[in-house]
XYZ file of C-alpha atoms in Angstrom:
716
model
C 9.014 -27.626 -175.647
C 6.775 -24.837 -174.248
C 3.068 -25.562 -174.900
C 1.572 -22.380 -173.347
C 2.548 -19.276 -171.381
C 0.653 -20.422 -168.287
C 2.117 -23.907 -168.232
C 5.892 -23.783 -168.622
C 7.238 -27.233 -169.488
C 10.765 -28.322 -170.344
C 11.831 -31.512 -172.017
C 14.511 -33.551 -170.304
C 17.086 -32.462 -172.847
C 16.217 -28.769 -172.429
C 16.355 -29.062 -168.662
C 19.707 -30.787 -168.838
C 21.141 -28.085 -171.116
C 19.673 -25.308 -168.988
C 21.046 -26.678 -165.731
C 24.429 -27.342 -167.296
C 24.621 -23.691 -168.357
C 23.392 -22.296 -165.046
C 25.533 -24.347 -162.726
C 28.699 -23.699 -164.716
C 28.390 -19.973 -164.127
C 30.980 -18.382 -161.908
C 29.978 -15.106 -160.425
C 33.010 -12.894 -160.065
C 33.594 -9.370 -158.962
C 36.590 -7.124 -159.402
C 38.172 -5.751 -156.273
C 40.715 -3.079 -157.164
C 42.810 -4.505 -159.976
C 42.245 -8.107 -158.906
C 39.390 -10.341 -160.021
C 38.139 -12.380 -157.085
C 35.818 -15.345 -157.300
C 32.696 -14.849 -155.198
C 30.640 -17.917 -156.014
C 32.073 -20.955 -157.697
C 29.854 -23.952 -158.411
C 32.222 -26.864 -158.845
C 31.574 -30.536 -158.960
C 30.748 -31.814 -155.468
C 30.194 -35.216 -154.022
C 28.020 -34.123 -151.119
C 28.566 -34.525 -147.379
C 28.550 -37.321 -144.872
C 25.204 -38.357 -143.398
C 26.141 -36.925 -139.998
C 26.704 -33.471 -141.566
C 23.250 -33.483 -143.182
C 21.610 -34.467 -139.919
C 23.517 -31.895 -137.848
C 22.757 -29.175 -140.398
C 19.065 -30.104 -140.335
C 18.958 -29.715 -136.546
C 20.677 -26.320 -136.756
C 18.319 -25.178 -139.512
C 15.310 -26.333 -137.502
C 16.305 -23.971 -134.681
C 17.068 -20.888 -136.797
C 14.630 -21.119 -139.738
C 12.419 -18.137 -140.561
C 8.935 -18.658 -139.163
C 6.243 -17.111 -141.319
C 2.734 -15.886 -140.625
C 0.024 -18.582 -140.742
C -1.463 -17.181 -143.965
C 1.943 -17.322 -145.706
C 3.044 -20.801 -144.656
C 3.942 -22.946 -147.671
C 5.442 -25.975 -145.964
C 5.002 -27.224 -142.435
C 7.990 -28.004 -140.209
C 8.301 -30.117 -137.125
C 8.778 -28.536 -133.699
C 11.522 -30.875 -132.468
C 15.032 -31.719 -133.743
C 15.043 -34.209 -136.595
C 17.219 -36.629 -134.645
C 18.967 -36.295 -131.306
C 22.727 -36.507 -131.843
C 25.762 -36.101 -129.571
C 27.831 -32.889 -129.579
C 30.354 -32.220 -132.287
C 33.657 -34.003 -131.891
C 35.206 -32.935 -135.186
C 35.721 -29.185 -135.755
C 35.579 -29.604 -139.526
C 32.268 -31.462 -139.286
C 30.894 -28.665 -137.099
C 31.911 -25.969 -139.571
C 30.464 -27.842 -142.567
C 27.175 -28.375 -140.737
C 26.835 -24.671 -139.910
C 27.733 -23.647 -143.450
C 25.143 -26.006 -144.959
C 22.438 -24.857 -142.522
C 23.231 -21.194 -143.201
C 23.072 -21.718 -146.970
C 19.678 -23.408 -146.661
C 18.517 -20.522 -144.451
C 19.523 -17.872 -147.011
C 17.626 -19.701 -149.786
C 14.725 -20.888 -147.609
C 12.030 -19.080 -149.638
C 13.440 -20.322 -152.958
C 13.813 -23.916 -151.781
C 10.264 -23.981 -150.385
C 8.934 -22.620 -153.704
C 10.802 -25.354 -155.617
C 9.276 -28.044 -153.381
C 5.758 -26.656 -153.853
C 6.191 -26.176 -157.614
C 7.472 -29.742 -158.051
C 4.692 -31.165 -155.842
C 7.230 -32.581 -153.398
C 5.642 -32.675 -149.939
C 7.842 -34.031 -147.149
C 6.280 -36.828 -145.161
C 6.532 -37.027 -142.240
C 6.640 -33.312 -141.358
C 9.487 -33.939 -138.904
C 11.821 -34.513 -141.867
C 11.053 -31.184 -143.590
C 14.212 -29.474 -142.271
C 16.326 -32.376 -143.521
C 14.617 -32.186 -146.936
C 15.331 -28.437 -147.302
C 18.975 -28.832 -146.297
C 19.579 -31.771 -148.642
C 17.694 -30.054 -151.500
C 20.078 -27.102 -151.359
C 23.084 -29.421 -151.616
C 21.310 -31.473 -154.336
C 20.875 -28.447 -156.663
C 24.404 -27.278 -155.783
C 25.655 -30.643 -157.110
C 23.724 -30.111 -160.387
C 21.234 -32.763 -159.241
C 23.889 -35.457 -159.533
C 23.777 -38.497 -157.241
C 26.060 -38.646 -154.228
C 28.850 -41.235 -154.091
C 28.807 -43.069 -150.766
C 31.920 -44.375 -149.105
C 32.004 -47.904 -147.729
C 33.563 -46.629 -144.494
C 30.871 -44.006 -143.939
C 28.281 -44.691 -141.264
C 24.868 -44.208 -142.852
C 21.738 -42.757 -141.198
C 18.393 -44.211 -142.284
C 16.547 -40.847 -142.338
C 19.200 -39.339 -144.622
C 19.042 -42.324 -146.995
C 15.249 -42.083 -147.148
C 15.225 -38.371 -148.053
C 17.998 -38.809 -150.605
C 16.042 -41.538 -152.424
C 12.956 -39.301 -152.575
C 14.930 -36.362 -153.973
C 16.503 -38.554 -156.653
C 13.075 -39.775 -157.721
C 11.894 -36.135 -158.139
C 15.106 -34.972 -159.828
C 13.544 -33.914 -163.155
C 10.635 -32.040 -161.581
C 12.924 -30.307 -159.075
C 15.265 -29.189 -161.868
C 12.357 -27.805 -163.892
C 11.015 -25.943 -160.862
C 14.445 -24.382 -160.274
C 14.620 -23.203 -163.900
C 11.143 -21.638 -163.680
C 12.151 -19.874 -160.471
C 15.214 -18.403 -162.168
C 13.165 -17.194 -165.122
C 10.574 -15.651 -162.804
C 13.225 -13.546 -161.062
C 15.129 -12.897 -164.326
C 18.308 -14.167 -162.678
C 21.230 -16.083 -164.123
C 21.536 -18.047 -160.866
C 19.709 -18.305 -157.560
C 22.599 -16.382 -155.996
C 21.367 -13.232 -157.754
C 17.950 -13.632 -156.150
C 19.410 -12.952 -152.710
C 19.010 -9.433 -151.201
C 21.810 -7.048 -152.152
C 22.971 -6.697 -148.526
C 23.424 -10.473 -148.268
C 25.316 -10.628 -151.556
C 27.681 -7.851 -150.456
C 28.253 -9.687 -147.203
C 29.193 -12.852 -149.075
C 31.557 -10.895 -151.302
C 33.338 -9.432 -148.264
C 33.491 -12.843 -146.620
C 35.225 -14.336 -149.661
C 38.140 -11.876 -149.346
C 38.276 -11.456 -145.549
C 41.779 -12.314 -144.260
C 42.651 -14.171 -141.051
C 43.702 -12.343 -137.893
C 45.888 -13.993 -135.260
C 47.427 -12.557 -132.083
C 50.769 -13.588 -130.620
C 50.848 -15.193 -127.172
C 53.630 -13.070 -125.669
C 53.698 -15.324 -122.599
C 55.473 -17.858 -124.817
C 57.007 -15.974 -127.726
C 57.555 -12.471 -129.089
C 56.051 -11.106 -132.340
C 59.555 -10.683 -133.756
C 60.383 -14.362 -133.246
C 57.046 -15.375 -134.790
C 57.843 -13.307 -137.884
C 61.279 -14.895 -138.141
C 59.823 -18.412 -137.815
C 57.238 -17.685 -140.518
C 59.910 -16.365 -142.869
C 61.941 -19.521 -142.295
C 58.827 -21.515 -143.155
C 58.562 -19.860 -146.546
C 56.113 -17.058 -145.707
C 56.713 -13.567 -147.074
C 56.076 -10.434 -145.038
C 54.193 -7.708 -146.918
C 53.301 -4.137 -145.998
C 49.491 -4.270 -145.637
C 46.468 -6.542 -145.853
C 45.807 -5.318 -149.397
C 49.090 -6.896 -150.512
C 48.340 -10.366 -149.151
C 48.576 -13.185 -151.648
C 49.782 -16.757 -151.791
C 51.988 -17.510 -148.775
C 52.307 -14.127 -147.107
C 51.478 -12.198 -143.914
C 51.650 -8.675 -142.495
C 51.449 -6.839 -139.168
C 48.237 -5.129 -138.112
C 48.262 -1.316 -137.967
C 46.163 -1.018 -134.801
C 47.482 -3.852 -132.620
C 51.224 -4.473 -132.459
C 50.873 -8.177 -131.579
C 48.378 -9.105 -134.323
C 49.335 -10.726 -137.643
C 47.192 -10.991 -140.789
C 47.121 -13.910 -143.253
C 45.192 -14.744 -146.454
C 42.069 -16.794 -145.700
C 43.114 -19.756 -147.845
C 46.060 -20.481 -145.522
C 43.993 -21.344 -142.443
C 44.026 -25.135 -142.790
C 47.775 -25.021 -143.399
C 48.495 -22.643 -140.515
C 46.457 -24.627 -137.993
C 48.903 -27.506 -138.356
C 52.139 -25.573 -137.790
C 53.854 -25.619 -134.394
C 53.117 -21.952 -133.697
C 49.384 -22.698 -133.620
C 49.418 -26.163 -132.058
C 51.555 -24.865 -129.164
C 49.236 -21.875 -128.460
C 51.797 -19.333 -129.652
C 49.629 -17.963 -132.459
C 45.843 -17.857 -131.993
C 43.203 -16.948 -134.581
C 40.491 -14.540 -133.472
C 38.392 -11.702 -134.858
C 40.221 -8.370 -134.811
C 37.459 -6.596 -132.867
C 38.405 -8.578 -129.743
C 42.054 -7.578 -130.074
C 41.025 -3.935 -130.423
C 39.019 -4.238 -127.208
C 41.782 -5.740 -125.045
C 44.377 -3.270 -126.352
C 42.041 -0.425 -125.433
C 41.831 -1.785 -121.895
C 45.627 -2.094 -121.675
C 46.141 1.630 -122.305
C 43.981 2.472 -119.278
C 45.789 0.301 -116.722
C 48.349 0.994 -114.038
C 50.707 -1.751 -112.927
C 48.443 -3.242 -110.216
C 44.931 -2.511 -111.537
C 42.516 -5.438 -111.843
C 40.167 -5.994 -114.804
C 36.646 -7.436 -115.003
C 35.644 -9.083 -118.304
C 31.918 -9.359 -119.084
C 30.242 -11.622 -121.683
C 33.347 -13.428 -122.849
C 32.208 -15.524 -125.778
C 35.683 -16.709 -126.668
C 38.099 -17.669 -123.917
C 40.867 -16.514 -126.223
C 39.824 -12.948 -125.357
C 40.529 -13.671 -121.695
C 43.884 -15.210 -122.576
C 44.817 -12.237 -124.782
C 44.056 -9.833 -121.932
C 46.214 -11.995 -119.675
C 49.192 -11.889 -122.027
C 49.034 -8.088 -122.225
C 49.159 -7.817 -118.416
C 51.684 -10.588 -117.887
C 54.381 -8.217 -116.604
C 52.137 -6.544 -114.015
C 50.402 -7.641 -110.821
C 46.926 -7.192 -112.308
C 44.241 -9.872 -111.963
C 41.616 -10.640 -114.583
C 38.158 -11.604 -113.322
C 35.729 -13.449 -115.610
C 32.103 -13.893 -114.531
C 29.406 -16.387 -115.508
C 31.335 -19.686 -115.203
C 28.623 -21.826 -113.602
C 29.734 -25.361 -114.481
C 32.537 -27.016 -112.529
C 33.393 -29.023 -115.624
C 33.731 -25.834 -117.651
C 35.846 -24.264 -114.926
C 38.269 -27.195 -114.938
C 38.416 -27.153 -118.727
C 39.213 -23.436 -118.794
C 41.874 -23.675 -116.101
C 43.582 -26.401 -118.100
C 43.402 -24.281 -121.259
C 44.854 -21.208 -119.548
C 47.638 -23.289 -118.020
C 48.627 -24.611 -121.452
C 48.656 -21.052 -122.761
C 50.850 -19.785 -119.907
C 48.179 -17.495 -118.408
C 48.414 -17.246 -114.609
C 46.495 -14.117 -113.509
C 42.919 -15.217 -114.322
C 40.187 -15.611 -111.675
C 36.872 -17.310 -112.588
C 33.584 -16.192 -110.983
C 30.382 -18.257 -110.974
C 27.876 -15.361 -110.843
C 26.439 -13.539 -113.838
C 27.609 -9.956 -114.182
C 24.289 -8.316 -113.321
C 24.043 -10.475 -110.165
C 27.382 -9.228 -108.793
C 27.058 -6.350 -106.337
C 29.074 -3.216 -106.939
C 30.551 -3.473 -103.403
C 31.765 -7.062 -103.855
C 34.966 -7.352 -101.825
C 36.668 -9.488 -104.466
C 36.472 -6.677 -107.008
C 37.645 -3.701 -104.972
C 40.856 -3.385 -106.999
C 39.062 -3.614 -110.351
C 39.692 -0.321 -112.155
C 38.624 -1.211 -115.722
C 35.629 -3.212 -117.014
C 35.621 -4.681 -120.529
C 32.009 -5.091 -121.658
C 31.332 -7.161 -124.806
C 27.525 -7.326 -124.849
C 25.572 -9.680 -127.063
C 24.669 -7.761 -130.220
C 23.188 -8.280 -133.682
C 26.690 -8.850 -135.089
C 25.733 -7.547 -138.535
C 29.141 -5.927 -138.861
C 30.618 -9.423 -139.251
C 31.065 -10.591 -142.841
C 31.611 -14.286 -142.069
C 29.096 -15.154 -139.333
C 29.998 -18.862 -139.305
C 33.564 -18.215 -138.198
C 32.387 -15.614 -135.689
C 29.855 -17.977 -134.095
C 32.296 -20.867 -133.837
C 35.248 -18.821 -132.570
C 33.291 -16.615 -130.155
C 30.838 -19.312 -128.964
C 27.943 -17.112 -130.070
C 24.337 -18.175 -130.494
C 23.378 -19.601 -133.903
C 20.398 -17.189 -133.838
C 22.778 -14.630 -135.353
C 22.511 -16.515 -138.642
C 18.808 -15.701 -138.906
C 19.471 -11.966 -139.162
C 22.498 -12.459 -141.415
C 20.419 -14.501 -143.853
C 18.117 -11.491 -144.326
C 20.813 -8.810 -144.162
C 18.948 -6.914 -141.444
C 17.347 -7.288 -138.028
C 13.752 -6.789 -136.950
C 13.073 -3.520 -135.125
C 11.566 -5.160 -132.051
C 14.524 -7.547 -131.706
C 16.952 -4.642 -132.073
C 15.166 -2.795 -129.265
C 15.403 -5.847 -127.001
C 19.150 -6.152 -127.609
C 19.686 -2.429 -127.017
C 17.818 -2.613 -123.702
C 19.973 -5.518 -122.539
C 23.133 -3.649 -123.532
C 22.026 -0.535 -121.674
C 21.212 -2.578 -118.558
C 24.707 -4.101 -118.496
C 26.448 -0.782 -119.138
C 24.390 0.892 -116.424
C 25.326 -1.861 -113.956
C 29.012 -1.448 -114.829
C 28.778 2.245 -113.961
C 27.609 1.350 -110.425
C 31.066 0.061 -109.393
C 32.461 3.075 -107.531
C 36.078 1.835 -107.593
C 36.070 1.404 -111.384
C 37.711 4.257 -113.278
C 37.029 3.229 -116.896
C 34.700 1.068 -119.001
C 35.455 -0.213 -122.508
C 32.270 -0.986 -124.482
C 32.679 -2.962 -127.716
C 30.231 -4.466 -130.245
C 30.282 -5.875 -133.790
C 27.077 -4.081 -134.750
C 26.510 -1.482 -137.466
C 23.378 -0.073 -135.823
C 23.625 3.195 -133.817
C 20.865 1.856 -131.543
C 23.356 -0.690 -130.177
C 26.336 1.652 -130.202
C 26.240 5.437 -129.839
C 22.644 5.568 -128.590
C 23.281 3.094 -125.753
C 26.460 4.859 -124.633
C 24.993 8.374 -124.752
C 21.850 7.265 -122.937
C 23.929 5.740 -120.122
C 26.057 8.890 -119.846
C 23.020 11.166 -119.730
C 21.246 9.242 -116.985
C 24.449 8.554 -115.045
C 24.478 6.534 -111.833
C 21.075 6.624 -110.187
C 20.741 6.902 -106.433
C 24.422 7.545 -105.739
C 25.477 11.166 -105.927
C 28.852 10.414 -104.347
C 30.120 8.579 -107.434
C 31.819 10.807 -109.978
C 30.091 10.764 -113.395
C 31.595 9.254 -116.535
C 32.579 10.988 -119.743
C 33.623 9.838 -123.219
C 37.358 9.662 -123.832
C 39.053 10.013 -127.241
C 40.023 6.908 -129.224
C 42.903 5.019 -127.632
C 44.067 3.324 -130.839
C 45.961 4.579 -133.902
C 43.716 6.186 -136.512
C 44.670 4.654 -139.858
C 41.974 5.894 -142.231
C 39.882 8.950 -143.023
C 36.735 7.240 -141.721
C 38.398 6.479 -138.397
C 39.522 10.095 -138.061
C 36.030 11.377 -138.806
C 34.426 9.007 -136.314
C 36.930 10.061 -133.659
C 35.377 13.536 -133.648
C 32.565 12.049 -131.546
C 35.186 10.226 -129.443
C 34.115 6.816 -130.780
C 36.302 4.268 -132.574
C 34.481 2.678 -135.515
C 35.653 0.281 -138.219
C 33.273 -0.248 -141.126
C 32.892 -3.754 -142.646
C 35.185 -4.114 -145.627
C 37.043 -6.706 -147.662
C 39.884 -6.746 -145.094
C 38.082 -6.498 -141.761
C 34.795 -6.989 -139.943
C 32.901 -4.048 -138.509
C 33.608 -2.900 -134.962
C 32.375 -0.187 -132.586
C 34.350 0.800 -129.497
C 33.713 3.427 -126.819
C 35.848 4.306 -123.803
C 34.139 5.801 -120.754
C 36.368 7.270 -118.062
C 35.289 8.623 -114.717
C 35.684 12.356 -114.182
C 38.200 13.234 -111.501
C 36.950 14.665 -108.237
C 38.266 18.269 -107.942
C 39.059 17.650 -104.277
C 41.033 14.491 -105.065
C 44.808 14.818 -104.859
C 47.178 12.998 -107.148
C 50.452 11.769 -105.712
C 53.771 12.043 -107.503
C 54.045 8.262 -107.338
C 50.802 7.812 -109.294
C 51.868 10.345 -111.922
C 55.250 8.695 -112.447
C 53.734 5.194 -112.482
C 51.235 6.162 -115.166
C 53.926 7.923 -117.182
C 56.159 4.850 -116.971
C 53.286 2.561 -118.038
C 52.733 4.699 -121.139
C 56.435 4.638 -122.059
C 57.088 8.322 -121.366
C 60.037 7.576 -119.096
C 61.898 5.169 -121.371
C 65.516 4.871 -120.309
C 64.909 6.634 -116.994
C 65.222 4.627 -113.820
C 62.908 5.309 -110.899
C 64.724 4.764 -107.602
C 62.919 3.288 -104.608
C 62.904 5.014 -101.248
C 64.554 3.104 -98.426
C 62.755 2.389 -95.173
C 65.072 4.669 -93.176
C 64.341 7.567 -95.485
C 60.605 6.964 -95.144
C 60.842 7.023 -91.329
C 63.087 10.076 -91.012
C 61.524 11.985 -93.916
C 64.586 14.239 -93.860
C 66.935 12.978 -96.537
C 66.163 13.651 -100.163
C 65.020 10.861 -102.488
C 66.501 10.503 -105.915
C 63.628 9.916 -108.354
C 65.361 10.116 -111.705
C 68.894 9.061 -112.608
C 70.441 9.441 -115.998
C 73.771 10.113 -117.635
C 75.070 13.193 -119.449
C 75.539 11.236 -122.658
C 71.771 10.687 -123.300
C 70.630 10.503 -126.885
C 69.233 13.555 -128.631
C 65.768 11.972 -128.709
C 65.686 11.861 -124.915
C 66.902 15.477 -124.782
C 64.105 16.591 -127.055
C 61.510 14.766 -124.948
C 62.772 16.361 -121.751
C 62.960 19.796 -123.362
C 59.371 19.539 -124.534
C 58.301 18.265 -121.127
C 60.029 21.145 -119.298
C 58.702 23.676 -121.760
C 55.173 22.452 -121.072
C 55.339 21.872 -117.343
C 57.621 24.747 -116.309
C 55.965 27.422 -118.404
C 55.269 30.423 -116.121
C 51.695 31.588 -115.852
C 52.598 35.111 -117.046
C 52.788 36.924 -120.332
C 55.290 35.221 -122.702
C 57.094 38.502 -123.183
C 57.855 38.551 -119.472
C 59.419 35.122 -119.153
C 62.969 36.328 -119.722
C 63.786 39.484 -117.794
C 66.928 41.464 -117.274
C 65.512 44.029 -114.954
C 64.250 43.275 -111.448
C 61.276 44.937 -109.811
C 62.135 47.711 -107.385
C 62.947 46.279 -103.964
C 60.520 46.810 -101.137
C 61.375 49.218 -98.365
C 61.523 46.513 -95.745
C 64.042 44.475 -97.721
C 67.366 44.053 -95.968
C 69.361 43.096 -99.029
C 70.188 45.143 -102.078
C 71.062 43.915 -105.504
C 73.035 45.324 -108.358
C 72.035 44.743 -111.946
C 74.604 44.961 -114.715
C 73.828 47.955 -116.921
C 72.681 47.235 -120.437
C 74.131 48.897 -123.491
C 71.960 51.571 -124.964
C 70.761 50.717 -128.433
C 68.150 52.059 -130.746
C 65.900 49.065 -130.147
C 64.421 47.727 -126.972
C 65.894 44.332 -126.085
C 63.359 41.526 -126.678
C 63.769 40.251 -123.147
C 63.362 43.587 -121.434
C 60.494 44.125 -119.050
C 57.781 46.569 -120.057
C 58.130 49.907 -118.326
C 54.470 50.185 -117.428
C 54.344 46.738 -115.903
C 51.554 46.539 -113.242
C 52.603 46.132 -109.642
C 52.615 42.649 -108.223
C 52.781 41.016 -104.818
C 56.023 40.213 -103.063
C 55.771 36.595 -104.111
C 55.389 37.567 -107.767
C 58.285 39.985 -107.515
C 60.521 37.302 -106.111
C 59.472 34.929 -108.894
C 60.318 37.475 -111.588
C 63.572 38.540 -109.945
C 66.786 37.787 -111.788
C 68.999 37.537 -108.708
C 69.864 34.240 -107.080
C 66.986 33.305 -104.714
C 67.325 33.893 -101.007
C 66.504 31.018 -98.623
C 63.320 32.714 -97.468
C 62.156 33.078 -101.065
C 62.028 29.374 -101.836
C 58.721 28.045 -103.128
C 56.631 25.769 -100.978
C 56.887 22.133 -102.036
C 54.620 19.233 -101.201
C 57.469 16.760 -101.140
C 61.233 17.374 -100.792
C 62.888 15.649 -103.717
C 65.852 16.144 -105.998
C 65.442 15.698 -109.726
C 68.429 15.434 -112.039
C 67.469 15.461 -115.696
C 69.640 14.735 -118.743
C 71.412 17.595 -120.503
C 69.120 19.703 -122.657
C 70.126 22.142 -125.355
C 68.340 25.337 -124.320
C 67.734 28.086 -126.839
C 68.286 31.648 -125.666
C 67.066 34.662 -127.549
C 68.261 38.078 -126.556
C 70.611 40.786 -127.639
C 72.743 40.349 -124.536
C 73.139 36.598 -124.931
C 76.343 35.140 -126.303
C 78.228 31.886 -126.257
C 80.463 32.927 -123.390
C 77.497 33.718 -121.178
C 75.436 30.544 -121.605
C 76.721 27.075 -120.671
C 76.173 24.347 -123.245
C 74.225 21.991 -120.927
C 71.985 22.482 -117.941
C 70.687 20.303 -115.156
C 67.499 21.287 -113.364
C 67.599 20.599 -109.650
C 64.660 20.620 -107.294
C 66.047 22.022 -104.045
C 63.810 20.829 -101.271
C 63.731 20.844 -97.546
C 61.245 20.800 -94.747
C 59.917 24.226 -95.526
C 59.905 24.124 -99.280
C 62.018 24.028 -102.396
C 62.717 25.606 -105.726
C 63.958 24.738 -109.180
C 67.261 26.238 -110.198
C 69.487 25.554 -113.189
C 72.972 24.291 -112.613
C 75.640 23.346 -115.106
C 77.307 19.979 -115.363
C 80.594 19.486 -113.578
C 82.551 19.296 -116.811
C 81.109 22.482 -118.175
C 80.801 24.322 -114.881
C 81.796 27.977 -115.103
C 82.316 30.682 -112.489
C 79.130 32.083 -111.072
C 79.979 35.597 -112.195
C 79.937 34.494 -115.829
C 76.346 33.286 -115.676
C 73.835 35.654 -117.220
C 71.902 37.751 -114.786
C 68.753 37.003 -116.738
C 68.651 33.309 -115.851
C 65.107 31.985 -115.992
C 63.262 31.332 -112.761
C 60.100 29.249 -113.128
C 57.237 29.925 -110.736
C 56.097 26.318 -110.427
C 57.674 22.865 -110.077
C 57.519 20.347 -112.940
C 55.114 18.059 -111.132
């Protein structure tokens, strides 16, 4: 019964009824048409003693330190009890979760201790008291049932006995705290940003990439279907035992979060065929893959998870590329990683002992490195479930401190941004590198756009010979309106949501030197790597042909019976590459320019029928005079040997048949063959492109239209 407004007292029965009502509440929130449970306080039996002790040590290192005039309870400066490293992954996860929960409610738990006159003694046990108090109120202040097989820890038993003796006072203090904040539960006392983060974490699905060194995504899908899993269209349709393919990364699968414990025990996961990892890392490695040629090396910086290295290795498994990873100082760690990569089937990984900023740009080992993947340490506030992120990416537990408040201090943000800029600036010093992929899980522009733009503005200091960098457009599919809008600034951004963590990605590519020449081999290799030459075989030049340099090399071989899709691709390619640099109305001509006086040959042009309208392909009467070279290019007669264009390399290109449209009043079916081949006629002096019909459809030369197109430039 309440005696006065200043002194709020509850009888034991009132406290019991109040706590029973509060702890039975289930806070739910509707997401779309589904009602998802966000916080569910069920009956719990507590944790093992080792979990409490581990959680106390974690909390001791990440707790919020307050100003001296605001200190309510004193903490020790050393770990509560020195314990060996985690051996059980489940124990590790439970310890982090308990420590993080205590951190989020640190102010409330300290107020309850002060209000109930519970003062930890000795001070070294304060962290353990706070951690166990959170679990005690979460269990409705019910006693924990101990197992006979459990190994007890004396410090944990001591604190538990003290909490049980203060149970009534602690429950009353909790009720007063709730009334003070006008909240139905202590969950509602948390900052709104933290509550939204917890809501997203409760619905966040699992992402797993397929190890293509061992198995293909198609086979994985078939195996899952045989195991009773259903394939759905998108992550929004996930429920029960289902999965779907990711829209951005072709080798990534998505599962409901409640299936993780089940999936970890199937053969696909135990045999390193399916590996769980945050999607942001998959986005990063796929961005790197699009920038590579067949033999380009990659340098990975700040690899928290070694799965990122393995994923990059699987994507380059068919090439001769090497993947360099820096910062592996321990020999024990090096042996452990080599064993892991061997079990995963990864063979092209090289481990370096130096830190990235200590490696010189002229290091001889890295002269073939063309792309750097930079994953700098960031605030990580785009991550909805920080526990999973820390454990999977081997990140520092300090991230939990900022996540517990829903924001980061300005001075700490500036320190992180300076470190990120320093690493990005060092990456730009490597003169052989052609591209840098910069990726974070932050939502702050100070760690994302600001860092990238600052590095681009300042450029490479003290080395004017290195070509500057520029931003390149997004290299991944744009699947939402937000992604399309963010791509305007040439950045790829994914906002935190109920189906994915936040991610920021920028691609910096080096500007090409105007004096630099590009070989045909490089162009074809890059086109083949991007899948533009599917179904077309590139022939290799023999040694004799390289020595003599006289015979022609066949670069492209194909058959007449190519599919229509290939014909369309080639037609578009020719239309783009062979387009003359003249007025479109002048591309098809039926009238040649007047021959020069010093010309030895004369030509006859078939007369055109007089009509009331000017033929669309006729040349304008008042056409300005051009040079001899231009006249020869616009001529409709068959080229003379001396008129051939100069070529850099004598080759012969035979392309698949293409249906060519022909507009003109003089054109008819009898004049135009159904299929054309384009042949690059080359020799020592030069070459030209001329159309020729297939052998089956070959017609007499006199039947060919006199207005056959002559293109002024080769297709390469």
